[in-house]
CSV table of C-alpha atoms in Angstrom, one decimal:
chain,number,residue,atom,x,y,z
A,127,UNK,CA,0.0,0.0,0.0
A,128,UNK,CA,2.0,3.0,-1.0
A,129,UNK,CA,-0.6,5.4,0.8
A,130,UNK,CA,0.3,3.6,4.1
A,131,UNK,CA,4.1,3.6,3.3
A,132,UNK,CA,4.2,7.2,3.1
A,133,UNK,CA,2.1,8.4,5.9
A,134,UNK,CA,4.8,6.0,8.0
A,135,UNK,CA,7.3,7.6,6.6
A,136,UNK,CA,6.2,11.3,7.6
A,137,UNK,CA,5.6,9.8,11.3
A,138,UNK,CA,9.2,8.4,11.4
A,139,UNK,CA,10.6,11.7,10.4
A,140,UNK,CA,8.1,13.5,12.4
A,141,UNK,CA,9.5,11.4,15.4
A,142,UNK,CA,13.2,11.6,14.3
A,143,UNK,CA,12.6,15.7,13.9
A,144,UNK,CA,11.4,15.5,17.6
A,145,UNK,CA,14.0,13.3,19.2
A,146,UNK,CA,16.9,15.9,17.1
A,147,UNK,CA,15.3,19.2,16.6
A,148,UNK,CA,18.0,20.8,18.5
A,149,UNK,CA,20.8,19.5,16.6
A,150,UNK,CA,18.6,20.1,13.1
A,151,UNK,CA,18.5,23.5,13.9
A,152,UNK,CA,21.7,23.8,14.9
A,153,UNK,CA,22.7,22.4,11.4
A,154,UNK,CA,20.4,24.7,9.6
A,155,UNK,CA,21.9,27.8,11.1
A,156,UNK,CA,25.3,27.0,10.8
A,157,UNK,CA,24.9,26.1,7.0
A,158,UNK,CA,22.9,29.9,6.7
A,159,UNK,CA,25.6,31.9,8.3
A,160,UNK,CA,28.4,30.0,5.8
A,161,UNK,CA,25.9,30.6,2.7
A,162,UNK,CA,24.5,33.8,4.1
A,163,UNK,CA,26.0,35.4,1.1
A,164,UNK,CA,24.7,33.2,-1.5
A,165,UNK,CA,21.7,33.5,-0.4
A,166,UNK,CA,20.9,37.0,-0.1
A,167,UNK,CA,22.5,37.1,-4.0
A,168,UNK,CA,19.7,34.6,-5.2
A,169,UNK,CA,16.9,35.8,-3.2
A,170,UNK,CA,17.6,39.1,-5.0
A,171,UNK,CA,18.3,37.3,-8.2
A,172,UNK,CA,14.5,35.8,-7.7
A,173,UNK,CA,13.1,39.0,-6.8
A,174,UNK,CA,14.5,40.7,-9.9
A,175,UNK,CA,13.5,38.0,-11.9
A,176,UNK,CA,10.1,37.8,-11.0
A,177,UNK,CA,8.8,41.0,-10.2
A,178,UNK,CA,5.8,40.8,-12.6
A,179,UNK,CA,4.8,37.8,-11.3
A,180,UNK,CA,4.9,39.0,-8.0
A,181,UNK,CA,2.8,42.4,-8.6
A,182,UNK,CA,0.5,40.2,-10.5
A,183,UNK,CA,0.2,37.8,-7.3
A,184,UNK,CA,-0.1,40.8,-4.8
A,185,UNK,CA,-3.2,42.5,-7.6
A,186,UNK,CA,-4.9,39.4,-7.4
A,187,UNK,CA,-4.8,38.8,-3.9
A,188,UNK,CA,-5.6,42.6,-3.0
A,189,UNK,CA,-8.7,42.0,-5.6
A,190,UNK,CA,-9.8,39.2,-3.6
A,191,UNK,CA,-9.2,40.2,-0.3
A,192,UNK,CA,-10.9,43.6,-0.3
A,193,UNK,CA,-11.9,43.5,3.2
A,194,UNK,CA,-8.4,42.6,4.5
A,195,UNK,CA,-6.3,45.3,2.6
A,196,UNK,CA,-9.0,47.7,4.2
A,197,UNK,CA,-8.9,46.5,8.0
A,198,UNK,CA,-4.9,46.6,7.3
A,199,UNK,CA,-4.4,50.4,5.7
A,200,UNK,CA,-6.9,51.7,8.5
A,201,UNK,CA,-4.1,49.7,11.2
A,202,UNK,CA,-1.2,50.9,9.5
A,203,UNK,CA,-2.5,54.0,9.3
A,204,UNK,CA,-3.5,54.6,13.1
A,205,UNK,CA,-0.1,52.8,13.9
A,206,UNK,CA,1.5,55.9,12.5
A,207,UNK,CA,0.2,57.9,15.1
A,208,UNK,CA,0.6,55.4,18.0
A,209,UNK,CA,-3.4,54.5,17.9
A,210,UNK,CA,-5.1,51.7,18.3
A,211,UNK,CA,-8.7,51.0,16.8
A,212,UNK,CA,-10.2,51.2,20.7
A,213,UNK,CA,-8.6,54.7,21.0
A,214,UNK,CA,-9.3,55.8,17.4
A,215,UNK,CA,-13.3,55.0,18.4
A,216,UNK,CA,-13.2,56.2,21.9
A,217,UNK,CA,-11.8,59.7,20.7
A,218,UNK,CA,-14.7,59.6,17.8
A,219,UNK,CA,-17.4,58.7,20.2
A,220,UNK,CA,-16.1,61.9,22.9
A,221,UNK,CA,-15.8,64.4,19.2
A,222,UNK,CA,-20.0,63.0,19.4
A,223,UNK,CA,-19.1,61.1,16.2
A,224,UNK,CA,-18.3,64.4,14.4
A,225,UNK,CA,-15.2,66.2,13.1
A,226,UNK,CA,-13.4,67.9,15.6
A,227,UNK,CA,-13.1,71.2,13.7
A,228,UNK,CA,-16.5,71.7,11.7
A,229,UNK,CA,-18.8,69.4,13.8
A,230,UNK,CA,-20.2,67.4,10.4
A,231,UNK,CA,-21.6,64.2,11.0
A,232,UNK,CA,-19.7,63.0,8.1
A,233,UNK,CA,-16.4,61.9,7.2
A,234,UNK,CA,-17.0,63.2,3.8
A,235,UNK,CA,-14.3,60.7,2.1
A,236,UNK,CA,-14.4,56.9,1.3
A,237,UNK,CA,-11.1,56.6,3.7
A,238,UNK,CA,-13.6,57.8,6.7
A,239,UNK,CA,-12.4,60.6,9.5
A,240,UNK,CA,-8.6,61.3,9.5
A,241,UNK,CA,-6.2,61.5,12.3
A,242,UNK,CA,-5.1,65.1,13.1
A,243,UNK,CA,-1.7,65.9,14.4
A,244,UNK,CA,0.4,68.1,14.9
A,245,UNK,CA,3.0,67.8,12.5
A,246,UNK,CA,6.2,69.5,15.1
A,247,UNK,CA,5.5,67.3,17.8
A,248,UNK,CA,3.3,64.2,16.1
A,249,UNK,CA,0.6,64.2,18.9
A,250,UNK,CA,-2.6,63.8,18.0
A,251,UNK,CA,-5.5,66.4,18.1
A,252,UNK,CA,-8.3,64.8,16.7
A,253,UNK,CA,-10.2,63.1,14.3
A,254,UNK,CA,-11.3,65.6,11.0
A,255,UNK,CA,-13.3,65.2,7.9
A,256,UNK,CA,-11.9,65.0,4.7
A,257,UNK,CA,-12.3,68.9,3.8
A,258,UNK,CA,-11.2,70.3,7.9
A,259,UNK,CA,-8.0,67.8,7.3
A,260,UNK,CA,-7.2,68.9,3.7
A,261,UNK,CA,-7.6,72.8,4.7
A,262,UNK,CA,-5.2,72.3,7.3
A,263,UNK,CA,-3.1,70.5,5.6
A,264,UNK,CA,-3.1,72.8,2.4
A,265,UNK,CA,-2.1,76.0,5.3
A,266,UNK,CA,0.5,74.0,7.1
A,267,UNK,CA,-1.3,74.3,10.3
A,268,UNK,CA,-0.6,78.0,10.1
A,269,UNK,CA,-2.7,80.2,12.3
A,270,UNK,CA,-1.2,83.3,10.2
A,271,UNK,CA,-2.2,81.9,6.6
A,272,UNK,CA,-5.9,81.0,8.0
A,273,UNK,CA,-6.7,84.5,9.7
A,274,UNK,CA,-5.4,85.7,6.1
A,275,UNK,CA,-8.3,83.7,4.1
A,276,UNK,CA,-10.3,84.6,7.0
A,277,UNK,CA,-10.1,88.5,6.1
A,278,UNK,CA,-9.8,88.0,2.5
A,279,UNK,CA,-13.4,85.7,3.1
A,280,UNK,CA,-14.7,88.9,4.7
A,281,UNK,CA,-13.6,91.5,2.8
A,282,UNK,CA,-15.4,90.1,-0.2
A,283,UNK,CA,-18.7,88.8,1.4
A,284,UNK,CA,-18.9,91.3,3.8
A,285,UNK,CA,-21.5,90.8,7.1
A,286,UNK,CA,-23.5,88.5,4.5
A,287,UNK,CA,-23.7,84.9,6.2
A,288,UNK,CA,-24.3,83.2,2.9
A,289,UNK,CA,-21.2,82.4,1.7
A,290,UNK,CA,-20.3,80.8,-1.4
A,291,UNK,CA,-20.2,77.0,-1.1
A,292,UNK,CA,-23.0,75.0,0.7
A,293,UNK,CA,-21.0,73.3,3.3
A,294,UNK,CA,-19.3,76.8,4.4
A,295,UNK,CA,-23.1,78.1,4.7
A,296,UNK,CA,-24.1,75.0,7.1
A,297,UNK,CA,-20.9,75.5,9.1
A,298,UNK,CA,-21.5,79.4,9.0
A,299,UNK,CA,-25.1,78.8,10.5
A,300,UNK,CA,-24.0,75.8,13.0
């Protein structure tokens, strides 16, 4: 029965792995540091070789694995500002589930509400919507550039509260 040969076979070395893992690893590690080398030269060699198989393995597996490459940009991205998903919610839920700077009730972007920082010291202020996050960035967090558009925004509409874009009018009247 050749089934039944081979599944002994795995056991024995299953067994003999047991009784000598010690001195198997041993093996394996001295062999690495003499061929250390070697392989680094055709690991690079591979990755060279193949690279459009590998982009075409990492498309596919992003294409079917939506969910996952979501759930892991969203942790990498609080990671970067020492957050976990707890905290991230926890800060949301004390903002009343709205940006920090505008008060919308929505993120306003398909990435959802961004981390705010402070980009001299890293820590974190809050959570924004797309546009608060974007204006703040586009001013580098400059107090001086925003009182500027502030005036220039007065100067040309005057006392009248109905400013020119739609969202600017709800946040004027909020």
């Amino acid at each position: 029965d050749p089934e039944g040969f081979k599944q002994r076979q795995r056991e024995a070395q299953k067994r003999y792995y047991e009784k000598n893992r010690e001195k198997i690893l041993a093996r394996k590690r001295s062999w690495e540091e003499q061929n250390t080398e070697t392989i680094r030269e055709r690991r690079r060699e591979d990755y060279l070789n193949n690279s459009e198989k590998r982009r075409a393995a990492a498309k596919k597996w992003k294409a079917d694995n939506p969910d996952k490459v979501a759930a892991y940009r969203l942790d990498a991205n609080l990671r970067r500002y020492g957050l976990t998903f707890a905290e991230k919610e926890a800060m949301l839920t004390s903002q009343g589930n709205r940006c920090a700077c505008c008060g919308s009730d929505d993120p306003r972007g398909k990435n959802g509400w961004h981390v705010d920082h402070c980009h001299a010291t890293g820590k974190v202020r809050g959570l924004l919507c797309l546009y608060c996050n974007v204006a703040l960035g586009k001013v580098q967090d400059s107090v001086d550039h925003l009182n500027k558009l502030i005036a220039y925004l007065e100067k040309h509409n005057g006392d009248d509260p109905v400013l020119c874009s739609p969202d600017l009018r709800e946040v004027h009247e909020g």
